[in-house]
Short mmCIF file of C-alpha atoms and ligand atoms in Angstrom, two decimals:
data_model
loop_
_atom_site.label_atom_id
_atom_site.label_comp_id
_atom_site.label_asym_id
_atom_site.label_seq_id
_atom_site.Cartn_x
_atom_site.Cartn_y
_atom_site.Cartn_z
CA MET L 1 13.81 -15.89 6.88
CA MET L 2 10.21 -15.80 9.48
CA LEU L 3 7.39 -15.83 7.51
CA LEU L 4 4.58 -14.08 9.40
CA ARG L 5 0.87 -14.64 7.39
CA CYS L 6 -1.17 -11.49 7.59
CA PRO L 7 -4.97 -12.17 7.35
CA TRP L 8 -5.07 -9.62 4.89
CA CYS L 9 -1.69 -10.03 2.34
CA GLY L 10 -0.92 -13.41 2.94
CA PRO L 11 2.51 -14.96 3.78
CA ARG L 12 5.25 -11.83 4.04
CA ASN L 13 8.73 -11.80 5.32
CA VAL L 14 8.41 -10.41 9.29
CA THR L 15 10.62 -7.57 8.87
CA GLU L 16 7.53 -5.96 7.15
CA PHE L 17 5.75 -6.06 10.47
CA ARG L 18 6.04 -4.64 13.94
CA TYR L 19 6.08 -6.58 16.98
CA VAL L 20 3.10 -5.08 19.30
CA GLY L 21 3.54 -7.57 22.15
CA GLU L 22 1.44 -10.09 23.65
CA LYS L 23 -2.47 -9.97 23.63
CA THR L 24 -3.89 -8.70 26.81
CA SER L 25 -7.19 -7.38 27.66
CA ARG L 26 -7.59 -3.73 29.10
CA PRO L 27 -9.25 -3.16 32.04
CA ASP L 28 -12.14 -0.50 32.65
CA PRO L 29 -10.05 2.43 33.71
CA ALA L 30 -13.31 3.68 35.88
CA THR L 31 -13.39 0.59 38.20
CA THR L 32 -9.64 -0.85 38.07
CA THR L 33 -7.29 -0.61 40.39
CA PRO L 34 -3.65 1.01 40.18
CA THR L 35 -2.34 -2.63 40.86
CA GLN L 36 -4.55 -3.91 38.24
CA TRP L 37 -3.47 -1.29 35.80
CA ARG L 38 0.39 -1.82 36.61
CA THR L 39 -0.32 -5.55 35.65
CA TYR L 40 -2.16 -4.63 32.62
CA LEU L 41 0.91 -2.53 31.31
CA TYR L 42 3.62 -4.08 32.79
CA THR L 43 3.16 -7.59 33.37
CA ARG L 44 3.45 -10.35 30.92
CA ALA L 45 3.26 -14.16 30.95
CA ASN L 46 6.41 -14.69 29.03
CA VAL L 47 5.06 -18.34 28.31
CA PHE L 48 7.35 -21.01 26.84
CA GLY L 49 5.33 -22.34 23.75
CA TRP L 50 2.25 -21.13 22.26
CA THR L 51 1.34 -17.46 22.67
CA VAL L 52 -1.44 -15.04 21.37
CA GLU L 53 -0.02 -11.98 20.14
CA THR L 54 -0.81 -8.43 18.24
CA TRP L 55 1.37 -7.67 15.07
CA TYR L 56 1.07 -4.75 12.75
CA HIS L 57 1.66 -4.82 9.04
CA SER L 58 2.94 -1.48 8.69
CA THR L 59 4.69 -2.13 5.74
CA GLY L 60 1.74 -3.75 4.11
CA CYS L 61 -2.29 -3.17 4.89
CA ARG L 62 -1.33 -1.15 7.99
CA GLN L 63 -3.88 -3.63 10.24
CA HIS L 64 -3.51 -4.59 13.36
CA PHE L 65 -4.20 -8.45 14.04
CA SER L 66 -3.64 -11.38 16.29
CA VAL L 67 -1.70 -14.25 15.73
CA GLU L 68 -0.30 -17.50 17.52
CA ARG L 69 3.59 -17.97 17.45
CA HIS L 70 5.34 -20.78 19.27
CA THR L 71 8.18 -18.64 21.50
CA LEU L 72 10.54 -21.95 20.87
CA SER L 73 10.16 -22.55 17.31
CA ASN L 74 9.12 -19.25 15.70
CA ARG L 75 6.51 -20.99 13.80
CA THR L 76 3.07 -19.52 13.86
CA ARG L 77 -0.72 -20.35 13.42
CA PRO L 78 -3.95 -18.53 12.80
CA VAL L 79 -5.59 -18.30 16.38
CA GLN L 80 -7.19 -21.35 17.81
CA GLU L 81 -10.89 -20.80 18.63
CA ASN L 82 -10.18 -21.75 22.68
CA SER L 83 -7.24 -19.76 23.34
CA MET F 1 -3.75 33.39 -1.95
CA PRO F 2 -7.12 32.83 -0.44
CA ASP F 3 -10.04 36.07 -1.33
CA THR F 4 -12.22 36.95 1.76
CA THR F 5 -14.31 33.92 1.23
CA GLY F 6 -11.47 31.72 1.64
CA ASN F 7 -10.97 30.20 -1.80
CA TYR F 8 -8.00 30.32 -3.94
CA THR F 9 -7.53 32.57 -6.35
CA GLY F 10 -3.94 32.92 -7.64
CA PRO F 11 -2.51 30.80 -10.49
CA PRO F 12 -3.14 27.17 -10.31
CA PRO F 13 -0.89 25.01 -8.52
CA VAL F 14 1.98 23.22 -10.34
CA ALA F 15 2.57 19.78 -10.08
CA ARG F 16 6.43 18.92 -10.28
CA SER F 17 7.73 15.27 -10.19
CA PRO F 18 9.96 14.43 -7.40
CA ILE F 19 12.23 12.55 -9.99
CA THR F 20 14.47 15.13 -11.17
CA THR F 21 17.50 13.22 -12.01
CA VAL F 22 17.04 10.43 -14.75
CA ALA F 23 20.03 8.78 -15.20
CA ALA F 24 21.42 5.51 -16.63
CA GLY F 25 18.94 3.27 -18.75
CA ARG F 26 19.50 3.26 -22.78
CA GLY F 27 18.46 0.33 -23.66
CA ASP F 28 16.47 -0.85 -26.78
CA GLY F 29 13.05 0.00 -25.13
CA ALA F 30 12.51 -3.81 -24.66
CA LEU F 31 11.90 -2.37 -20.91
CA THR F 32 11.03 0.67 -19.67
CA LEU F 33 10.62 2.56 -16.75
CA THR F 34 8.27 5.91 -17.04
CA ASP F 35 7.94 8.79 -14.63
CA GLU F 36 4.20 8.99 -14.11
CA SER F 37 3.98 11.08 -11.62
CA SER F 38 2.27 13.67 -12.74
CA TYR F 39 -0.86 11.52 -12.85
CA GLY F 40 -3.93 12.79 -10.88
CA LYS F 41 -3.74 10.53 -6.99
CA LEU F 42 -6.85 10.76 -4.95
CA LEU F 43 -7.06 8.26 -1.52
CA VAL F 44 -10.33 7.27 -0.78
CA ARG F 45 -10.92 5.46 2.55
CA ALA F 46 -14.36 4.16 3.50
CA ALA F 47 -16.20 1.23 4.99
CA ALA F 48 -14.61 -1.90 3.32
CA THR F 49 -18.22 -2.77 1.91
CA GLY F 50 -20.50 0.05 1.87
CA PRO F 51 -21.90 2.08 -0.97
CA MET F 52 -18.70 3.72 -1.76
CA ALA F 53 -17.08 0.19 -2.14
CA THR F 54 -19.71 -0.78 -4.34
CA ALA F 55 -19.59 2.47 -6.20
CA LEU F 56 -15.29 1.85 -6.43
CA GLY F 57 -16.32 -1.85 -7.95
CA THR F 58 -12.91 -3.22 -6.70
CA ARG F 59 -11.76 -4.47 -3.27
CA PHE F 60 -8.12 -4.98 -1.24
CA GLY F 61 -6.08 -6.40 -4.58
CA ARG F 62 -7.74 -5.53 -6.95
CA THR F 63 -8.05 -2.97 -9.79
CA SER F 64 -11.08 -1.57 -11.96
CA ARG F 65 -11.62 0.92 -14.87
CA ASP F 66 -15.14 1.30 -14.17
CA ALA F 67 -15.43 3.95 -11.99
CA GLY F 68 -15.17 7.50 -13.68
CA ASP F 69 -13.67 7.65 -17.16
CA GLU F 70 -10.53 6.40 -17.87
CA ALA F 71 -9.90 6.44 -13.88
CA LEU F 72 -7.74 3.68 -12.49
CA VAL F 73 -9.31 2.17 -9.16
CA VAL F 74 -6.85 0.40 -7.08
CA GLY F 75 -7.90 -1.58 -3.95
CA SER F 76 -4.92 -0.44 -2.44
CA GLY F 77 -5.63 -1.72 1.29
CA PRO F 78 -8.93 -2.57 3.65
CA GLY F 79 -11.13 0.20 2.97
CA GLU F 80 -8.73 2.01 1.32
CA TRP F 81 -8.48 2.76 -2.53
CA LEU F 82 -6.03 4.68 -4.64
CA LEU F 83 -7.67 6.28 -7.71
CA LEU F 84 -5.59 7.37 -10.13
CA ALA F 85 -6.65 9.46 -13.53
CA ASP F 86 -5.58 12.50 -15.56
CA VAL F 87 -5.10 15.38 -13.45
CA ALA F 88 -7.60 17.23 -15.54
CA GLU F 89 -10.17 14.50 -14.64
CA LEU F 90 -9.73 15.02 -10.97
CA PRO F 91 -12.29 17.73 -10.64
CA LYS F 92 -15.10 15.87 -12.26
CA LEU F 93 -13.82 12.64 -10.23
CA THR F 94 -14.09 14.34 -6.73
CA GLU F 95 -17.26 15.26 -7.51
CA TRP F 96 -18.66 11.90 -8.41
CA LEU F 97 -16.93 10.56 -5.28
CA GLU F 98 -18.49 12.97 -3.06
CA GLN F 99 -22.00 12.23 -4.25
CA GLN F 100 -21.16 8.64 -3.54
CA ALA F 101 -20.08 9.42 -0.16
CA GLU F 102 -23.13 11.23 0.78
CA ALA F 103 -24.97 7.97 0.11
CA ASP F 104 -22.52 6.00 2.51
CA PRO F 105 -23.83 5.94 6.11
CA ASP F 106 -20.06 5.19 6.96
CA LEU F 107 -17.17 8.00 7.37
CA VAL F 108 -15.53 8.63 3.86
CA SER F 109 -12.58 10.27 3.43
CA ILE F 110 -10.99 11.54 -0.10
CA VAL F 111 -7.55 13.23 -0.11
CA ASP F 112 -5.95 14.44 -3.10
CA ALA F 113 -2.64 13.12 -2.87
CA THR F 114 -1.31 13.89 -6.69
CA HIS F 115 1.13 16.45 -5.34
CA GLY F 116 2.79 14.12 -2.20
CA ARG F 117 3.15 10.82 -4.16
CA ALA F 118 5.87 9.71 -6.64
CA MET F 119 4.71 7.01 -9.38
CA MET F 120 6.62 5.08 -12.02
CA ARG F 121 5.69 2.87 -14.42
CA LEU F 122 8.01 -0.09 -15.43
CA THR F 123 7.17 -2.29 -18.77
CA GLY F 124 8.36 -5.06 -20.32
CA HIS F 125 8.69 -9.15 -20.37
CA ALA F 126 11.68 -8.72 -17.95
CA ALA F 127 10.01 -6.44 -15.31
CA ALA F 128 8.85 -9.01 -12.64
CA ASP F 129 12.35 -10.24 -12.51
CA VAL F 130 13.74 -6.54 -11.92
CA LEU F 131 10.96 -6.16 -9.30
CA ALA F 132 11.95 -9.59 -7.75
CA LYS F 133 15.52 -8.48 -6.80
CA LEU F 134 13.85 -5.56 -5.00
CA CYS F 135 10.80 -7.40 -3.65
CA ALA F 136 10.07 -10.40 -1.95
CA VAL F 137 6.40 -10.85 -3.33
CA ASP F 138 5.92 -13.51 -5.62
CA LEU F 139 4.88 -12.14 -8.95
CA SER F 140 3.82 -14.71 -11.14
CA ASP F 141 0.70 -15.07 -13.12
CA THR F 142 -0.94 -16.97 -9.95
CA PHE F 143 -0.40 -14.31 -7.05
CA VAL F 144 -0.40 -10.89 -9.06
CA PRO F 145 -2.19 -11.47 -12.50
CA ASP F 146 -3.22 -8.29 -14.51
CA GLY F 147 -5.26 -6.04 -12.56
CA GLY F 148 -3.61 -7.15 -9.22
CA ALA F 149 -2.30 -5.17 -6.58
CA PHE F 150 -0.27 -4.92 -3.31
CA ARG F 151 1.38 -3.02 -0.75
CA SER F 152 4.87 -4.36 0.57
CA SER F 153 8.35 -3.63 0.69
CA VAL F 154 10.11 -2.51 -2.76
CA THR F 155 13.79 -1.63 -1.96
CA LYS F 156 12.68 -1.43 1.67
CA LEU F 157 10.46 1.13 1.12
CA VAL F 158 6.57 1.31 1.30
CA THR F 159 5.09 0.91 -2.37
CA ASP F 160 2.00 0.19 -3.85
CA VAL F 161 2.54 -2.28 -6.47
CA VAL F 162 -0.28 -2.36 -9.21
CA ARG F 163 -0.01 -4.89 -12.45
CA ASP F 164 -1.70 -2.78 -15.43
CA ASP F 165 -0.78 -4.48 -18.21
CA ALA F 166 -3.28 -2.51 -20.38
CA GLY F 167 -1.75 1.36 -19.14
CA GLY F 168 1.32 0.62 -20.93
CA ALA F 169 -0.90 0.40 -24.00
CA SER F 170 1.72 0.82 -26.73
CA THR F 171 3.58 -1.92 -25.56
CA GLY F 172 1.75 -5.12 -26.54
CA ASP F 173 1.32 -8.18 -24.11
CA ARG F 174 3.87 -7.39 -21.77
CA PRO F 175 3.68 -6.99 -18.17
CA SER F 176 3.44 -3.44 -16.71
CA TYR F 177 3.66 -2.22 -13.10
CA LEU F 178 2.97 0.92 -11.63
CA LEU F 179 4.85 1.59 -8.90
CA HIS F 180 3.72 4.46 -6.14
CA CYS F 181 5.20 5.62 -3.19
CA GLU F 182 5.33 8.71 -1.01
CA ARG F 183 7.01 11.51 -2.89
CA SER F 184 10.25 12.30 -0.93
CA SER F 185 11.05 8.84 -1.54
CA GLY F 186 10.57 9.24 -5.32
CA GLN F 187 13.94 9.79 -6.48
CA TYR F 188 15.83 7.10 -4.39
CA LEU F 189 13.09 4.44 -5.43
CA TRP F 190 13.57 5.46 -9.15
CA GLU F 191 17.27 4.94 -8.86
CA ALA F 192 16.94 1.65 -7.13
CA VAL F 193 14.61 0.33 -10.23
CA ALA F 194 16.90 1.76 -12.95
CA ASP F 195 19.68 0.01 -11.35
CA ALA F 196 18.07 -2.99 -10.61
CA GLY F 197 17.14 -3.16 -14.38
CA LEU F 198 20.39 -2.53 -16.18
CA GLU F 199 21.51 -5.85 -16.66
CA TYR F 200 18.43 -6.28 -18.47
CA GLY F 201 18.62 -3.45 -20.66
CA LEU F 202 16.66 -0.75 -19.06
CA THR F 203 15.58 2.31 -20.65
CA THR F 204 14.13 5.46 -18.86
CA THR F 205 11.98 7.89 -19.54
CA ALA F 206 11.35 11.47 -17.87
CA ALA F 207 8.28 13.14 -17.36
CA PRO F 208 6.90 15.39 -20.11
CA THR F 209 7.29 18.91 -19.22
ZN1 ZN X 301 -1.08 -7.17 5.57
#
């Protein structure tokens, strides 16, 4: 069982959550180019190591939150200040 | 039927429990499962730290009985509360909530979900053991003391679990949990809890009619 720590509810079974994806920042639609917009929608870094992700606690507090996950070990930790 | 002013003028709405089949469970009464779907249930959403939150007197994960007469206020989510009270108390309670909402600069919503939810109460020394078969949350006194509340997966169903020992008044010092879920899943949750409680000698009680 993989445990994920919800900042509101504490550690819960990962089956209580929905994976949203890598945390990305949305470009300004008024000034973005089609290429930038496509990159925002579809391109992911898919790193080997620590990555910042968005998860949704659908069976608990129903909040979105960010968490860091190591893509090899599945260990998770709160988002570090500099990432 | 609405009249020309849009107000409802027909007979008062009838609340029927979604739990219609109360099978099994003829124990000695030491562990009981009771249908409490007939309780009035109000859902309130407001800023987590605004005037409404102060008036309700509790936060996510905790309960209070300070707001209104006899109402149990449950902090069911961040900025989200569930108020449980006798149906007869709802008009007075709603009026009080609307007064508090006027004082809150942020958006407040108050929804009567009485008809849309199922609720049951599991009481007894073995209650936590029964729930532990269906739910992965640690139910020890440290994490879920009397007056504690959480939302989690109970038998794979999104369920508000509220520990309210005093509400099982005639039960002495035994732990008592309210389980609150969507109406359409009420019968399923009831049967799952009743089944889990069989080995502990669970007694089931239907809703009073
Ligand atoms: Zn949560």
